[in-house]
Amino acid sequence: MGYVVRSLIAGLLVMGVAAPLASAQLLRPTARAFDAPPLRVPVDINPDPSVLEVNMSAYVADVEVGPGLKVKAWTYDGGIPGPFLRAKVGDQLIVHFTNKLPDATTIHWHGLRVPIEMDGVPGISQPPMHTGDTFTYDFVLRDAGLFWYHPHVMSATQVGFGLYGALQVDDPSDGVTVDDEVTLVLSDIGFNKFGELEPAESGGPAGMVFGREGEHVLVNGRRTPTLTMRAGTVQRWRIVNTAKSRFFLIDMDGQPFTVIGSDGGLQSAPVTEQTLLVTTGERVDVLVAPRGTPGSTLSVRAMLYNRGYGSVQYRDVEELMRIRFTDAPALPARAMPKTSRRIVPTERAGATEVPIVLTLPPAGKDGKSAFRVNGVPFWEAKPFTAALGERQVWVIRNDTDWDHPFHLHGYFFLQLDANDQPVQPLAWKDTLNIPMKTTIKVLIDFNERPGEWMFHCHILDHAEGGLMGTVQVGPSSGRTHEHKPPPH
Ligand code: C2O
Ligand code: CU
């Protein structure tokens, strides 16, 4: 099936567009509708079914995130989230990107094993793209899973203003058969009644330390959308948290989530959870079969989760979306489809241990705070090093009073337990939360693609506030670059 046809069907069915409800009902007995605007499927300008080639630009646009809730946002192609890029594992993705923003930008492809030249880090893997600049991102989608894209210039600002989109790489042979599939892009945005964005510096240094959250929580760019379905329908939800600071602890009135995968695709075996924690930058792949009386509504909520001071104090549970059950009688309960994946863990023996300590010393006389990695904020840091082919265990100790979702570019890793055994079920991660006052070990194989790769906290205010670094894999290019401390 050609991509155009496939994306059309994806547009009609998978994304649950509001308008084509009638045709969706015709095609699927268990059809549902989603009143969020569809994740926009871009036009594929390449006839080759194994190539997804699109034009995309970033610009400021008026966006409506709910009835009467308008914001002048920073967008990819005019909407929040950006176009939904969807292809099959092994396909090639080509994005001709133009920057029409008032500021420099780049695109980083979060979680993808791309060549370093495609990693989108300004001053390291490409020059920043100034207003009017174009750049073509072109690489092969080597891994199935849900990924996402966002800028890597002033990322706290730009992601907070609306620049993010989902990139889903399907594996048609993964054997997961369900009644329906939905991709959920969770985010938030802050703006005033005039539709003006909340300044990225709001709250000053304290805002940086807390990690600023936008007051409007969005699912696929919409406030509290309603997903309509027949009770008992087995659905696969692929969820990404693209918020710049907010964690989502998802609850569906205690109904279970069967987690089948995470950042790097399916995990070795499923696990059942009562609530689902998705920290910034992370993805989860879950099977659900929401149940309820036909005609009733079920709330999907974001519960309070303590990721540090300011995240639970004076805060309320948020309603993320609603599930409305159709009048059709509930489908009989049935077992979730079995999923599994053979993951061969990276060899631990002989790996180099790399201690990493995250700290937040008290603010200086100037009132400024900066997070530090091994004693230095990003703008003073030298790259870590790894020989090409070297395996390393990063022992990450979080000495601060805030959680830090730790993200590494370009490589997946496995979490190790206290006995240095890979945590079961095995799951490839590229973003992993390091709770406050906790040490977590991860095993990384720097087996390919030499270059200087970033790591940072995915609370983007923390990253910009110093919690970032790079690892030089293989010989250094000798290029030097400078990083300036943030202005606030
Ligand atoms: Cu989403 Cu530097 O990453
Ligand atoms: Cu952090």
Coordinates of N, CA, C and O and ligand atoms in Angstrom, one line a residue, residues 371 403-405 457-459 462 467, ligand 2:
F371 N 22.3 24.3 37.6 CA 22.6 22.9 37.8 C 24.0 22.6 37.4 O 24.5 23.2 36.4
D403 N 13.5 15.8 40.4 CA 13.7 14.6 39.5 C 14.3 15.2 38.2 O 14.1 16.3 37.9
H404 N 15.1 14.3 37.6 CA 15.6 14.7 36.3 C 15.5 13.6 35.2 O 16.2 12.6 35.3
P405 N 14.6 13.7 34.3 CA 14.5 12.8 33.2 C 15.8 12.9 32.3 O 15.9 13.9 31.6
C457 N 19.1 16.9 31.0 CA 17.8 16.7 31.6 C 16.7 17.1 30.6 O 16.9 18.1 30.0
H458 N 15.6 16.3 30.5 CA 14.6 16.8 29.6 C 13.5 17.7 30.2 O 12.5 18.0 29.6
I459 N 13.7 18.1 31.5 CA 13.0 19.3 32.0 C 13.8 20.4 31.3 O 15.0 20.6 31.7
H462 N 15.7 23.0 33.2 CA 16.9 22.5 33.8 C 18.1 22.3 32.9 O 19.2 22.7 33.2
L467 N 22.0 21.8 33.3 CA 22.0 20.3 33.3 C 22.1 19.7 31.9 O 21.1 19.1 31.4
Ligands
CU2 CU 16.1 18.2 35.5

